């Protein structure tokens, strides 16, 4: 009798442990699925620091960079090389008025950084406006790698990542500093205050529907307002 009770107790204990393991496994799967959905969800935000490579791994903290490096090497060796992405970027003439139908920006702050997403029709209309796009170029770079932004007088870069939902994660970052042309003559100290927003780095991360474009304005310079950062970026 006692042996049967002991066997029954062991069986119940074993079944209880199996149930706990099953619950823990289901919970882990749900947690990972939720984390994946959260990380892959579109996020629009302004930036004050340049994102590191593979910034989607930010939650790993100090381990982010070494994990990213190992993953990139593994993917390039055993899976496939990074996909190439192509984009066009244009410097906009700040003395020419912007299109009146831009609507409300998706991002803006007190420093004057402002971002709009232009649909396909608005993008084509902006590119056809006389004297608006004064300089531009086309570039191809590996996905998740920083490439040139063709905006004169501003040291800037952009990065793209294709999404499976017919959208593109796009980032642009401007390094700040005193742009060319701010000195009255060589050797003359600048007249800009060191804390002015136009001297500080800034950028944006947005999710762009295929066929659309990103229009971004930087802070208004303290003196030479025609030197304001103004770029139009077109993922292809």
CSV table of C-alpha atoms in Angstrom, one decimal:
chain,number,residue,atom,x,y,z
A,1,UNK,CA,0.0,0.0,0.0
A,2,UNK,CA,2.8,2.4,1.0
A,3,UNK,CA,4.7,1.5,-2.2
A,4,UNK,CA,1.6,2.4,-4.3
A,5,UNK,CA,1.3,5.7,-2.5
A,6,UNK,CA,5.0,6.4,-3.0
A,7,UNK,CA,4.7,5.6,-6.7
A,8,UNK,CA,1.6,7.8,-7.1
A,9,UNK,CA,3.3,10.6,-5.3
A,10,UNK,CA,6.4,10.3,-7.6
A,11,UNK,CA,4.2,10.2,-10.7
A,12,UNK,CA,2.3,13.3,-9.6
A,13,UNK,CA,5.5,15.1,-8.9
A,14,UNK,CA,6.9,14.1,-12.3
A,15,UNK,CA,3.7,15.2,-14.0
A,16,UNK,CA,3.9,18.5,-12.1
A,17,UNK,CA,7.5,19.1,-13.3
A,18,UNK,CA,6.5,18.3,-16.9
A,19,UNK,CA,3.6,20.8,-16.7
A,20,UNK,CA,5.9,23.5,-15.3
A,21,UNK,CA,8.5,22.8,-18.1
A,22,UNK,CA,5.7,23.0,-20.7
A,23,UNK,CA,4.4,26.3,-19.3
A,24,UNK,CA,7.9,27.8,-19.2
A,25,UNK,CA,8.5,26.7,-22.8
A,26,UNK,CA,5.2,28.2,-24.0
A,27,UNK,CA,6.0,31.4,-22.1
A,28,UNK,CA,9.5,31.6,-23.6
A,29,UNK,CA,8.0,31.2,-27.1
A,30,UNK,CA,5.4,33.9,-26.5
A,31,UNK,CA,8.0,36.2,-25.0
A,32,UNK,CA,10.4,35.7,-28.0
A,33,UNK,CA,7.5,36.2,-30.5
A,34,UNK,CA,6.5,39.4,-28.7
A,35,UNK,CA,10.1,40.6,-28.6
A,36,UNK,CA,10.5,39.9,-32.4
A,37,UNK,CA,7.3,41.7,-33.2
A,38,UNK,CA,8.3,44.7,-31.0
A,39,UNK,CA,11.7,44.9,-32.5
A,40,UNK,CA,10.5,44.7,-36.1
A,41,UNK,CA,7.6,47.1,-35.7
A,42,UNK,CA,8.1,50.5,-37.5
A,43,UNK,CA,9.6,53.2,-35.3
A,44,UNK,CA,9.9,56.8,-36.2
A,45,UNK,CA,12.2,58.9,-34.0
A,46,UNK,CA,14.7,61.7,-34.0
A,47,UNK,CA,18.3,61.0,-33.2
A,48,UNK,CA,20.9,62.8,-31.2
A,49,UNK,CA,23.6,60.1,-31.5
A,50,UNK,CA,24.7,58.1,-34.5
A,51,UNK,CA,23.2,54.6,-34.2
A,52,UNK,CA,25.7,51.8,-34.1
A,53,UNK,CA,25.7,49.0,-36.7
A,54,UNK,CA,22.7,46.7,-36.3
A,55,UNK,CA,21.0,49.0,-33.8
A,56,UNK,CA,18.1,46.6,-33.5
A,57,UNK,CA,20.3,44.7,-31.0
A,58,UNK,CA,20.4,47.6,-28.6
A,59,UNK,CA,18.7,45.6,-25.8
A,60,UNK,CA,21.9,43.5,-25.5
A,61,UNK,CA,23.7,46.5,-24.0
A,62,UNK,CA,27.5,46.1,-24.0
A,63,UNK,CA,27.2,42.8,-25.8
A,64,UNK,CA,25.5,44.5,-28.8
A,65,UNK,CA,28.6,45.2,-30.9
A,66,UNK,CA,30.4,41.9,-30.5
A,67,UNK,CA,27.2,39.9,-31.1
A,68,UNK,CA,26.6,42.0,-34.2
A,69,UNK,CA,30.1,41.4,-35.5
A,70,UNK,CA,29.9,37.7,-35.0
A,71,UNK,CA,26.4,37.5,-36.6
A,72,UNK,CA,27.6,39.5,-39.7
A,73,UNK,CA,30.6,37.2,-40.2
A,74,UNK,CA,28.4,34.1,-39.8
A,75,UNK,CA,25.8,35.4,-42.2
A,76,UNK,CA,28.4,36.4,-44.8
A,77,UNK,CA,30.2,33.1,-44.6
A,78,UNK,CA,27.4,30.6,-44.2
A,79,UNK,CA,24.1,32.2,-45.2
A,80,UNK,CA,24.5,34.9,-47.8
A,81,UNK,CA,26.2,38.3,-48.3
A,82,UNK,CA,24.2,41.4,-47.2
A,83,UNK,CA,21.6,42.6,-49.7
A,84,UNK,CA,22.5,45.7,-51.7
A,85,UNK,CA,20.2,48.7,-51.4
A,86,UNK,CA,20.0,51.7,-53.7
A,87,UNK,CA,18.9,55.2,-52.9
A,88,UNK,CA,19.0,58.8,-54.2
A,89,UNK,CA,19.6,61.9,-52.0
A,90,UNK,CA,19.2,65.5,-53.0
A,91,UNK,CA,20.2,68.8,-51.4
A,92,UNK,CA,17.2,71.2,-51.4
A,93,UNK,CA,17.6,74.9,-52.0
A,94,UNK,CA,16.4,76.6,-48.8
A,95,UNK,CA,15.8,79.8,-50.6
A,96,UNK,CA,13.1,78.1,-52.7
A,97,UNK,CA,9.7,77.5,-51.0
A,98,UNK,CA,8.8,74.0,-50.0
A,99,UNK,CA,5.7,72.4,-51.5
A,100,UNK,CA,2.6,73.8,-49.7
A,101,UNK,CA,0.9,70.4,-49.5
A,102,UNK,CA,3.4,68.6,-47.3
A,103,UNK,CA,0.9,68.4,-44.5
A,104,UNK,CA,1.9,67.9,-40.8
A,105,UNK,CA,5.5,66.5,-40.3
A,106,UNK,CA,5.8,63.0,-38.7
A,107,UNK,CA,8.7,64.2,-36.5
A,108,UNK,CA,9.8,67.6,-35.2
A,109,UNK,CA,11.5,69.2,-32.2
A,110,UNK,CA,12.2,72.5,-30.6
A,111,UNK,CA,15.6,72.8,-32.4
A,112,UNK,CA,13.9,72.9,-35.8
A,113,UNK,CA,14.6,69.4,-37.0
A,114,UNK,CA,11.5,68.5,-39.1
A,115,UNK,CA,10.7,65.3,-41.1
A,116,UNK,CA,8.0,64.5,-43.6
A,117,UNK,CA,7.2,61.4,-45.6
A,118,UNK,CA,6.2,62.2,-49.2
A,119,UNK,CA,4.1,59.7,-51.1
A,120,UNK,CA,5.0,58.9,-54.7
A,121,UNK,CA,3.0,61.7,-56.2
A,122,UNK,CA,4.4,64.3,-53.8
A,123,UNK,CA,7.9,63.0,-54.3
A,124,UNK,CA,7.7,63.5,-58.1
A,125,UNK,CA,6.1,66.9,-57.7
A,126,UNK,CA,8.9,68.0,-55.4
A,127,UNK,CA,11.6,66.8,-57.8
A,128,UNK,CA,10.0,68.7,-60.7
A,129,UNK,CA,9.7,72.0,-58.8
A,130,UNK,CA,12.1,74.5,-60.4
A,131,UNK,CA,15.3,75.2,-58.3
A,132,UNK,CA,14.2,73.1,-55.4
A,133,UNK,CA,16.6,70.1,-55.8
A,134,UNK,CA,19.9,71.9,-56.4
A,135,UNK,CA,22.3,68.9,-56.0
A,136,UNK,CA,22.0,65.1,-55.8
A,137,UNK,CA,23.3,61.7,-56.4
A,138,UNK,CA,22.6,58.0,-56.5
A,139,UNK,CA,24.4,55.4,-54.3
A,140,UNK,CA,24.3,51.6,-53.7
A,141,UNK,CA,25.5,50.1,-50.4
A,142,UNK,CA,25.1,46.9,-48.4
A,143,UNK,CA,22.0,46.8,-46.4
A,144,UNK,CA,22.6,48.1,-42.8
A,145,UNK,CA,25.8,49.9,-43.9
A,146,UNK,CA,26.2,53.6,-43.8
A,147,UNK,CA,26.5,55.3,-47.2
A,148,UNK,CA,27.0,58.9,-48.4
A,149,UNK,CA,24.2,61.5,-48.3
A,150,UNK,CA,24.6,64.0,-51.2
A,151,UNK,CA,23.9,67.1,-49.2
A,152,UNK,CA,26.7,69.7,-49.6
A,153,UNK,CA,28.3,71.6,-46.7
A,154,UNK,CA,26.9,69.0,-44.2
A,155,UNK,CA,28.8,65.9,-43.3
A,156,UNK,CA,26.0,63.3,-43.3
A,157,UNK,CA,25.3,59.7,-44.0
A,158,UNK,CA,22.3,57.5,-44.4
A,159,UNK,CA,21.5,53.8,-44.0
A,160,UNK,CA,18.7,51.6,-45.3
A,161,UNK,CA,17.2,48.2,-44.4
A,162,UNK,CA,14.5,46.5,-46.6
A,163,UNK,CA,11.5,45.2,-44.7
A,164,UNK,CA,9.2,42.2,-45.7
A,165,UNK,CA,6.1,44.5,-45.6
A,166,UNK,CA,7.0,46.5,-48.7
A,167,UNK,CA,8.6,49.3,-46.6
A,168,UNK,CA,12.1,50.5,-45.9
A,169,UNK,CA,13.7,51.4,-42.6
A,170,UNK,CA,15.7,54.6,-43.3
A,171,UNK,CA,18.1,56.5,-41.2
A,172,UNK,CA,19.9,59.8,-41.9
A,173,UNK,CA,22.5,61.3,-39.5
A,174,UNK,CA,24.2,64.7,-39.7
A,175,UNK,CA,27.4,65.1,-37.7
A,176,UNK,CA,27.0,68.8,-36.9
A,177,UNK,CA,29.9,71.2,-36.5
A,178,UNK,CA,30.7,74.5,-38.2
A,179,UNK,CA,29.9,74.0,-41.9
A,180,UNK,CA,32.0,75.6,-44.7
A,181,UNK,CA,31.3,79.2,-45.4
A,182,UNK,CA,30.6,80.3,-41.8
A,183,UNK,CA,33.9,82.2,-41.5
A,184,UNK,CA,34.1,85.8,-42.7
A,185,UNK,CA,37.7,85.1,-43.8
A,186,UNK,CA,40.4,82.5,-43.1
A,187,UNK,CA,41.7,82.8,-39.6
A,188,UNK,CA,38.7,84.7,-38.3
A,189,UNK,CA,37.0,83.0,-35.3
A,190,UNK,CA,33.4,81.9,-35.9
A,191,UNK,CA,30.6,84.1,-34.6
A,192,UNK,CA,28.4,81.1,-33.7
A,193,UNK,CA,27.6,80.2,-30.1
A,194,UNK,CA,28.9,76.8,-29.2
A,195,UNK,CA,25.6,75.5,-27.9
A,196,UNK,CA,23.5,76.4,-31.0
A,197,UNK,CA,21.5,73.4,-32.2
A,198,UNK,CA,22.9,73.7,-35.7
A,199,UNK,CA,26.3,72.7,-34.3
A,200,UNK,CA,25.1,69.6,-32.7
A,201,UNK,CA,24.6,66.2,-34.4
A,202,UNK,CA,21.1,65.2,-35.3
A,203,UNK,CA,19.2,62.7,-37.4
A,204,UNK,CA,16.1,60.6,-37.9
A,205,UNK,CA,15.0,57.0,-38.2
A,206,UNK,CA,11.8,56.5,-40.1
A,207,UNK,CA,9.9,53.7,-41.9
A,208,UNK,CA,9.2,54.6,-45.5
A,209,UNK,CA,6.5,52.9,-47.7
A,210,UNK,CA,8.0,51.7,-51.1
A,211,UNK,CA,7.8,54.5,-53.7
A,212,UNK,CA,7.8,57.3,-51.1
A,213,UNK,CA,10.6,59.6,-49.9
A,214,UNK,CA,11.8,61.4,-46.8
A,215,UNK,CA,12.2,65.2,-46.6
A,216,UNK,CA,14.2,66.4,-43.7
A,217,UNK,CA,15.1,69.9,-42.5
A,218,UNK,CA,17.8,70.6,-39.9
A,219,UNK,CA,18.0,73.3,-37.2
A,220,UNK,CA,18.0,76.9,-38.5
A,221,UNK,CA,21.6,78.2,-38.3
A,222,UNK,CA,22.2,81.1,-36.1
A,223,UNK,CA,23.4,83.4,-38.8
A,224,UNK,CA,23.7,82.0,-42.4
A,225,UNK,CA,20.1,80.6,-42.6
A,226,UNK,CA,20.6,79.7,-46.3
A,227,UNK,CA,23.0,77.0,-45.1
A,228,UNK,CA,20.3,75.0,-43.3
A,229,UNK,CA,20.4,71.3,-43.8
A,230,UNK,CA,17.6,70.3,-46.2
A,231,UNK,CA,17.6,66.9,-47.9
A,232,UNK,CA,15.2,64.7,-49.9
A,233,UNK,CA,16.0,61.0,-49.7
A,234,UNK,CA,14.5,58.4,-52.0
A,235,UNK,CA,14.9,54.7,-51.3
A,236,UNK,CA,14.6,52.5,-54.5
